[in-house]
mmCIF file of C-alpha atoms and ligand atoms in Angstrom:
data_model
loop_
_atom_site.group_PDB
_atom_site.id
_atom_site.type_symbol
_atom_site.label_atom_id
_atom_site.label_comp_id
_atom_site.label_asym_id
_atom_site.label_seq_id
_atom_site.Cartn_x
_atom_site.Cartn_y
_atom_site.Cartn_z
ATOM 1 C CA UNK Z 1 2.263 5.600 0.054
ATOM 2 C CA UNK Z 2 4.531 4.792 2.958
ATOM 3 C CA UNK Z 3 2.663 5.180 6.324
ATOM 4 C CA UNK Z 4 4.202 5.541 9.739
ATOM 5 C CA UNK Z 5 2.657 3.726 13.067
ATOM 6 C CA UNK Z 6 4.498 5.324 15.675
ATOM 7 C CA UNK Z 7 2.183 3.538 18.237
ATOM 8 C CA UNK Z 8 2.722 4.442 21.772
ATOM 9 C CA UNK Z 9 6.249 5.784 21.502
ATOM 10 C CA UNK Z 10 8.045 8.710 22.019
ATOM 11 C CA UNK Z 11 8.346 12.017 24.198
ATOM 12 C CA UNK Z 12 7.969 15.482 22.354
ATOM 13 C CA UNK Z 13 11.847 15.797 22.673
ATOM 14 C CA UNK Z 14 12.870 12.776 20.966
ATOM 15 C CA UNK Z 15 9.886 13.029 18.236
ATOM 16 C CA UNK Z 16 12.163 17.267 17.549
ATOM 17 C CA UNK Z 17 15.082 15.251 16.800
ATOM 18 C CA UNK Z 18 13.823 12.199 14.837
ATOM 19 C CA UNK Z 19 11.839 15.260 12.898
ATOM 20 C CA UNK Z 20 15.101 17.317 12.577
ATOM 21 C CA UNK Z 21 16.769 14.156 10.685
ATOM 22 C CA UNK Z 22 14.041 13.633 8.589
ATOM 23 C CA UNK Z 23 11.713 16.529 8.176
ATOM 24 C CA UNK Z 24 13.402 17.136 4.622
ATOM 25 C CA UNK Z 25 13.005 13.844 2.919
ATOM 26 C CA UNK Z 26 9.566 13.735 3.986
ATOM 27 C CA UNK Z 27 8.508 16.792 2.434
ATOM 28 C CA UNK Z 28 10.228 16.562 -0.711
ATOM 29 C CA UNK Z 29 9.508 12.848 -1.247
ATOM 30 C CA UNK Z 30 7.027 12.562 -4.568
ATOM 31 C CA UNK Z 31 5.416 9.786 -2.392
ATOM 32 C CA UNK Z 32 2.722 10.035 0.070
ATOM 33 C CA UNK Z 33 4.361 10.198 3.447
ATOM 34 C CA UNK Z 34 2.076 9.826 6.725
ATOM 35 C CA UNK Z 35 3.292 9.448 9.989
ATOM 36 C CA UNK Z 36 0.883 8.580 12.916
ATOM 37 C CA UNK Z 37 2.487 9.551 16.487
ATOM 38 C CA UNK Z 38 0.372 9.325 19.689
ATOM 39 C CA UNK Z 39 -2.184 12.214 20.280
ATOM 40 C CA UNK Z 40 0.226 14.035 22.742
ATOM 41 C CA UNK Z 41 3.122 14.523 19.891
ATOM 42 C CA UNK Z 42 0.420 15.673 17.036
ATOM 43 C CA UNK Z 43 0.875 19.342 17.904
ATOM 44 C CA UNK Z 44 4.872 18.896 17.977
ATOM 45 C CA UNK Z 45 3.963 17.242 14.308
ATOM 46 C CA UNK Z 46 1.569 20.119 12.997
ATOM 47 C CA UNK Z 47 4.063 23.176 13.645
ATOM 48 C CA UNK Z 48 6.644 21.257 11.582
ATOM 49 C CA UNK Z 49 5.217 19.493 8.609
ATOM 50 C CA UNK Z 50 1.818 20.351 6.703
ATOM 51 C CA UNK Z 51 -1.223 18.082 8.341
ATOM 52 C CA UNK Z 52 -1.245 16.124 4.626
ATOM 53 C CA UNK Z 53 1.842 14.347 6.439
ATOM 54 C CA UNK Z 54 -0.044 13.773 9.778
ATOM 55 C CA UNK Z 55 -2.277 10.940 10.955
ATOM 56 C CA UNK Z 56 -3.833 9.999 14.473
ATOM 57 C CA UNK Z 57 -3.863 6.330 15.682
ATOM 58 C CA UNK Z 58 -7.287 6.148 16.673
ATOM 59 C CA UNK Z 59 -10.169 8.491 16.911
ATOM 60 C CA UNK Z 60 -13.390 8.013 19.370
ATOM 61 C CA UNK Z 61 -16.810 7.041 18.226
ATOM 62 C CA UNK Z 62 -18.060 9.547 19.646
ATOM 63 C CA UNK Z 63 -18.350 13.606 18.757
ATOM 64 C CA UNK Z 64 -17.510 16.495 21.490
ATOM 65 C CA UNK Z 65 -19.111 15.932 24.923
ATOM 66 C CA UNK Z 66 -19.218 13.850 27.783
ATOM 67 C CA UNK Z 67 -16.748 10.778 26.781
ATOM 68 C CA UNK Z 68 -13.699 10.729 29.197
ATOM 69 C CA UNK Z 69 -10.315 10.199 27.560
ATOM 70 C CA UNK Z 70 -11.245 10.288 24.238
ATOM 71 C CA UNK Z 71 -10.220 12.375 21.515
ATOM 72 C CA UNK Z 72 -12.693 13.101 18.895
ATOM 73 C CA UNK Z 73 -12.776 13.925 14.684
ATOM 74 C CA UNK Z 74 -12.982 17.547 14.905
ATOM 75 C CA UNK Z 75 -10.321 17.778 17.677
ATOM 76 C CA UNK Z 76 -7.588 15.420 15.587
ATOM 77 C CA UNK Z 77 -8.714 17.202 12.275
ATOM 78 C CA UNK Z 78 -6.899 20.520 13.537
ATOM 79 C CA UNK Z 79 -3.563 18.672 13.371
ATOM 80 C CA UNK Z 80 -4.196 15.799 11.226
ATOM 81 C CA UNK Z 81 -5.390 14.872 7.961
ATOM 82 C CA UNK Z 82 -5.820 11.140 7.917
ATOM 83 C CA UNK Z 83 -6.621 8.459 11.379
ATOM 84 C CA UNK Z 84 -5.883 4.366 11.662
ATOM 85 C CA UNK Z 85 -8.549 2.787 11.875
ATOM 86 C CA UNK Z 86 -8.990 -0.894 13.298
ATOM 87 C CA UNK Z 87 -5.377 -1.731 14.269
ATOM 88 C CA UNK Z 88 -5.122 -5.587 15.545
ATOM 89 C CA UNK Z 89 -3.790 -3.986 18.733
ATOM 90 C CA UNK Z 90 -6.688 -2.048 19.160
ATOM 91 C CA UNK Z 91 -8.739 -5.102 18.174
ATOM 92 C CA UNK Z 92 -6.993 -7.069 21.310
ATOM 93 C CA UNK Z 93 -6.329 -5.342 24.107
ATOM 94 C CA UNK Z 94 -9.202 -2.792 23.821
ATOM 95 C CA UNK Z 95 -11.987 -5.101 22.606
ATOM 96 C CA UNK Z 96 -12.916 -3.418 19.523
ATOM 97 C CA UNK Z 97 -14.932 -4.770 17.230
ATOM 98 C CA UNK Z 98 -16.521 -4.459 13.697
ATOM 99 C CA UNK Z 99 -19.279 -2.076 14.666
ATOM 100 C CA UNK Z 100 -17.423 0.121 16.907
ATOM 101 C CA UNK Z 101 -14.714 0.413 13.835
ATOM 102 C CA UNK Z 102 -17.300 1.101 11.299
ATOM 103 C CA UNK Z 103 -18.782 3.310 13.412
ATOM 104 C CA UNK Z 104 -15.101 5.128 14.112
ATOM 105 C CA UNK Z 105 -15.150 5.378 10.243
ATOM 106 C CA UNK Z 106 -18.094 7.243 10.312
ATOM 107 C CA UNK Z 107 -17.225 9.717 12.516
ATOM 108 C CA UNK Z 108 -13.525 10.334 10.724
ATOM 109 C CA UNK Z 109 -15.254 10.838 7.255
ATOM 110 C CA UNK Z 110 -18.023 13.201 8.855
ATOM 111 C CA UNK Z 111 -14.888 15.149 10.258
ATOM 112 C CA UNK Z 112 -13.143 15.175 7.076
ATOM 113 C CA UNK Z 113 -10.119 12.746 8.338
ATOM 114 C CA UNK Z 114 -9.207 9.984 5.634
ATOM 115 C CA UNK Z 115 -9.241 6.647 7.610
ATOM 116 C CA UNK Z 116 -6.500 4.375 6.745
ATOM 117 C CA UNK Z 117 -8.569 1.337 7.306
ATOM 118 C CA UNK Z 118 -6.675 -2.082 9.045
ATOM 119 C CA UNK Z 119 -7.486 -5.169 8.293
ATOM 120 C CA UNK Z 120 -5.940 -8.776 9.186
ATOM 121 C CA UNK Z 121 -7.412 -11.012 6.168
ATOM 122 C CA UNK Z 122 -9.424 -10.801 3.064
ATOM 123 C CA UNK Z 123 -12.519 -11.827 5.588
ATOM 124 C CA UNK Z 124 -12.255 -9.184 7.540
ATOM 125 C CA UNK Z 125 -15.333 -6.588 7.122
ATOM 126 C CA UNK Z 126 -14.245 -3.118 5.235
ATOM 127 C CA UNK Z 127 -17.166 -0.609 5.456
ATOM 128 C CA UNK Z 128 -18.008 1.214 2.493
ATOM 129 C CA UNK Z 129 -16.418 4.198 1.354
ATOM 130 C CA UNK Z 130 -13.173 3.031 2.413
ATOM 131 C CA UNK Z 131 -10.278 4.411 0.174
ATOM 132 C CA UNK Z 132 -7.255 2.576 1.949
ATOM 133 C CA UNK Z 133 -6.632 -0.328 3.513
ATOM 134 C CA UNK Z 134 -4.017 -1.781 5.492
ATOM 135 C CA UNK Z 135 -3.651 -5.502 5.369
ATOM 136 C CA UNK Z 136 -1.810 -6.430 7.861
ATOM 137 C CA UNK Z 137 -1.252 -10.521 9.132
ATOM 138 C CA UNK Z 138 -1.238 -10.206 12.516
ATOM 139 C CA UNK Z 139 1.637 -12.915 13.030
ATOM 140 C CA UNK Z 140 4.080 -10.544 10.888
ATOM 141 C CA UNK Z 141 3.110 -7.556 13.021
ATOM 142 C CA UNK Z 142 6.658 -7.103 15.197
ATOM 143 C CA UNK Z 143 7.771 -10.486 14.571
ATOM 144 C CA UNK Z 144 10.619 -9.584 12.261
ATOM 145 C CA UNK Z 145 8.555 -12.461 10.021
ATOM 146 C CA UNK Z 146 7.342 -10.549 7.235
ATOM 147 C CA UNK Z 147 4.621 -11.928 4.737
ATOM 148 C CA UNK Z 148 5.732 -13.496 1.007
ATOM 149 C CA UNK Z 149 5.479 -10.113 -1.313
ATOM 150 C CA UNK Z 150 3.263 -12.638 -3.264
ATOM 151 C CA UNK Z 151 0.777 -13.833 -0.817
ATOM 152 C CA UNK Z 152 0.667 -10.146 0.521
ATOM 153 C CA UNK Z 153 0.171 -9.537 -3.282
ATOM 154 C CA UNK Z 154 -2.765 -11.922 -3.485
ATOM 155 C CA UNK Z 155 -4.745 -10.693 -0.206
ATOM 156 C CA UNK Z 156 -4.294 -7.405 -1.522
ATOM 157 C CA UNK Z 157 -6.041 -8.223 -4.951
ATOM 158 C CA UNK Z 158 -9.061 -10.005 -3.122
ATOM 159 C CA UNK Z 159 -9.331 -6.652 -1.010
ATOM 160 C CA UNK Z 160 -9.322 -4.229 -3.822
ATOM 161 C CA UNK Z 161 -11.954 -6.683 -5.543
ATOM 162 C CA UNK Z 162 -14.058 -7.532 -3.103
ATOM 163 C CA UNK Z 163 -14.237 -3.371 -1.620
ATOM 164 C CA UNK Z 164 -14.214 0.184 -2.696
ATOM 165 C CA UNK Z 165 -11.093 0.335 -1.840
ATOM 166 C CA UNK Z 166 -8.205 2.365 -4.015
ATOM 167 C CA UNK Z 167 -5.329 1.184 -2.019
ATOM 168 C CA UNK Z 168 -3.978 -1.557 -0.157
ATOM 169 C CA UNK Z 169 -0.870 -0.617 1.732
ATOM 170 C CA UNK Z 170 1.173 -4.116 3.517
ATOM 171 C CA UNK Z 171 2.332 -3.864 6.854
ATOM 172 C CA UNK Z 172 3.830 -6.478 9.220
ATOM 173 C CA UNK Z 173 7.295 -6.601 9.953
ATOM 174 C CA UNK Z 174 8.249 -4.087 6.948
ATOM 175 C CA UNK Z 175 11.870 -2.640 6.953
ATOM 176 C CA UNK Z 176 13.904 -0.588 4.624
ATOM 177 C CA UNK Z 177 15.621 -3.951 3.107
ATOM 178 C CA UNK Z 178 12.177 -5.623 2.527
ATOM 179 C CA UNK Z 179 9.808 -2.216 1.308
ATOM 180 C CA UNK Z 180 10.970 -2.580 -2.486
ATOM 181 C CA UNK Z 181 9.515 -5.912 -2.241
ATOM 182 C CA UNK Z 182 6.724 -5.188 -1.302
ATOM 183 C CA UNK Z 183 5.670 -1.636 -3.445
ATOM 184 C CA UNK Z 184 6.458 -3.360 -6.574
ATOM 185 C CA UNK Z 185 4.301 -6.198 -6.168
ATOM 186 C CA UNK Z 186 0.990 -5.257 -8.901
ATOM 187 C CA UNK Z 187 -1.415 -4.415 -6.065
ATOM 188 C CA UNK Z 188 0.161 -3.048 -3.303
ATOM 189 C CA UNK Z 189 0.172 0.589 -3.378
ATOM 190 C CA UNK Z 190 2.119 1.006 -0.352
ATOM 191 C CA UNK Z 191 3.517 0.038 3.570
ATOM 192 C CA UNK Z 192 2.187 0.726 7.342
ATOM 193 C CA UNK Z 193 5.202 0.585 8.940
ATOM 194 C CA UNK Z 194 5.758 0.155 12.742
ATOM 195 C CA UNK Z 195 8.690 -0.559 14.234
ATOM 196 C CA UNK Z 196 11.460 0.861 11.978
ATOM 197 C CA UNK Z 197 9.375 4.050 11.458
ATOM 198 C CA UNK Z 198 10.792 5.008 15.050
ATOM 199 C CA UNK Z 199 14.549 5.081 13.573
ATOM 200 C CA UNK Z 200 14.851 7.772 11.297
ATOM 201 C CA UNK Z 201 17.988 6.331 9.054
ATOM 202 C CA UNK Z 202 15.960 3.652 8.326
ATOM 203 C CA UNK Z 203 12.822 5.476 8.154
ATOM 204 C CA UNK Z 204 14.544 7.535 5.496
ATOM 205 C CA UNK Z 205 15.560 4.704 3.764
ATOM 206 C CA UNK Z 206 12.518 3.214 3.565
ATOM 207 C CA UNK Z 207 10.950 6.198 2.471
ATOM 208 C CA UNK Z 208 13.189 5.891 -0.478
ATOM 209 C CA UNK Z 209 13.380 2.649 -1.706
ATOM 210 C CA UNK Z 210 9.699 2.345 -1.319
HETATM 211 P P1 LIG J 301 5.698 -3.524 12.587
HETATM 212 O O1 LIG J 301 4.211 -2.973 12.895
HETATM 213 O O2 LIG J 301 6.186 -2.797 11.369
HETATM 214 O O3 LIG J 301 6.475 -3.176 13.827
HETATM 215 O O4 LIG J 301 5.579 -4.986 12.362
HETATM 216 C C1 LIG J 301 3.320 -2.726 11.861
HETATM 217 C C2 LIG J 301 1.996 -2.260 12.421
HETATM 218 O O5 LIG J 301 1.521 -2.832 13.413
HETATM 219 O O6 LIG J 301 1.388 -1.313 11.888
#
């Protein structure tokens, strides 16, 4: 599974064209390809690719109603097909914590999203029914200072252990020279990739040495 986080970048111009290079190798790829743009770019996403390719970034805790400036299950489920859920960067500068994400996981699975669960350590709490998580250190995150395939390996064991978890994707730092690395290593079944997800050469790439 190879998992774009697009996270606040990109106009609905430059997300045609990075689309227009890439649109083909993401649909005929035999792995699972999910890219996660900002809410604004989702439609752009949904007339293009099926939603099976589509994820949102975040979803609120909330359903419809009163909740200013947030976007809710039902609403991302008409584009989207699976949500990030827990991002460090959501975890700092938006003060989330552990019981506003498991809460956020509720509301995605009552809405029918698939959360892509993220998680910084093997401590870190994964609420149940949680298919995949992201482990993702959060010194490798944009550092260009990936983790050791085998000490990403060995988190990713504990997590598929200790939860219900079927997957454990690696992110941090991931770019098309490093994936292989990583997705042949026993228990990682795939990479949450930031940065070089926004370049679609090496998004391609990546896609295909994954
Ligand atoms: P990065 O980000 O690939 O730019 O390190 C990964 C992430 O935060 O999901």
């Amino acid at each position: 599974m190879v998992v774009a986080n697009w996270k606040s970048n990109k106009t609905q111009q430059e997300t045609t064209i990075w689309l227009e290079q890439i649109k083909s190798t993401i649909l005929q790829s035999e792995k699972t390809v999910v890219i996660c743009p900002s809410f604004t770019l989702l439609s752009v996403f949904s007339q293009q690719i099926p939603v099976k390719h589509i994820g949102a970034q975040d979803i609120s805790p909330f359903g419809m109603g009163a909740y200013t400036g947030e976007v809710n299950g039902v609403q991302i489920k008409e584009f989207a097909q699976y949500v990030i859920i827990g991002h460090s960067e959501r975890r700092q500068y938006f003060n989330e914590n552990d019981e506003m994400i498991t809460k956020k996981v509720m509301v995605a699975k009552q809405a029918g999203l698939i959360p892509i669960l993220c998680v910084q350590g093997k401590d870190t709490p994964v609420p149940e029914g949680i298919e995949i998580v992201a482990y993702e250190p959060i010194w490798a995150i944009g550092s260009g200072k990936a983790e050791s395939p085998q000490d990403a390996d060995n988190i990713a064991k504990a997590i598929l252990e200790k939860t219900g978890a079927k997957i454990v994707l690696y992110g941090g730092s991931v770019t098309e020279e490093n994936v292989a690395s990583f997705t042949h290593m026993e228990h990682i079944g795939g990479v949450l990739v930031g940065g070089a997800s926004l370049d679609p050469q090496k998004f391609s790439l990546i896609i295909s040495h994954a």
